[in-house]
């Protein structure tokens, strides 16, 4: 309900959530959002974990719209 109220008041709403691989809540939230931006830590996040996160997003019916590589 809160998310629906906020979406009607703003053009863009960004929600920061914990790792989709570790928290079920992030998977549920991804399903309710218009899009998901995956944040990858350069030199720390293993490539296999990135692929797994994409697979989990697909299973959660989350729409991957982009990625951010931090620590560049």
XYZ file of C-alpha atoms in Angstrom:
72
model
C 0.000 0.000 0.000
C 2.779 2.436 0.871
C 4.553 1.792 -2.430
C 1.359 2.424 -4.400
C 0.834 5.727 -2.575
C 4.399 6.888 -3.172
C 4.362 5.944 -6.869
C 1.384 8.206 -7.513
C 3.179 11.181 -5.925
C 6.581 10.991 -7.664
C 7.932 10.433 -11.174
C 10.672 8.034 -10.047
C 10.967 6.079 -6.804
C 14.263 4.344 -5.980
C 14.294 1.640 -3.328
C 17.572 0.329 -1.944
C 17.347 -3.287 -0.839
C 19.782 -5.945 0.359
C 21.200 -8.666 -1.875
C 18.583 -10.592 -3.818
C 20.674 -13.723 -3.252
C 20.473 -13.463 0.527
C 17.075 -11.960 1.335
C 13.667 -13.245 0.250
C 12.188 -9.801 0.884
C 14.277 -8.391 -1.971
C 12.822 -10.991 -4.338
C 9.273 -10.083 -3.332
C 10.046 -6.371 -3.684
C 11.581 -6.906 -7.148
C 8.307 -8.446 -8.258
C 6.392 -5.303 -7.245
C 8.732 -2.806 -8.919
C 8.679 -1.561 -12.506
C 12.368 -2.328 -12.838
C 15.463 -3.505 -10.994
C 18.994 -2.130 -11.215
C 21.601 -4.685 -10.188
C 24.591 -3.266 -8.294
C 27.840 -5.194 -8.728
C 30.991 -4.487 -6.738
C 33.963 -4.575 -9.123
C 36.658 -6.968 -7.949
C 34.465 -8.405 -5.201
C 31.284 -9.791 -6.780
C 32.007 -13.075 -8.519
C 30.716 -13.404 -12.075
C 28.808 -16.563 -11.115
C 26.957 -14.636 -8.387
C 25.928 -12.014 -10.943
C 24.529 -14.724 -13.227
C 22.753 -16.316 -10.252
C 21.243 -12.948 -9.268
C 19.876 -12.582 -12.805
C 18.371 -16.074 -12.616
C 16.773 -15.324 -9.243
C 15.353 -12.069 -10.631
C 13.828 -13.993 -13.532
C 12.270 -16.503 -11.142
C 10.891 -13.630 -9.035
C 9.476 -12.014 -12.190
C 11.658 -8.967 -11.607
C 12.477 -6.836 -14.659
C 16.203 -6.116 -14.900
C 16.559 -2.661 -16.468
C 20.226 -1.974 -15.818
C 23.346 -2.488 -13.761
C 25.768 -0.357 -11.801
C 29.385 -1.392 -11.373
C 30.767 0.400 -8.361
C 34.361 0.861 -7.178
C 35.556 1.656 -10.722
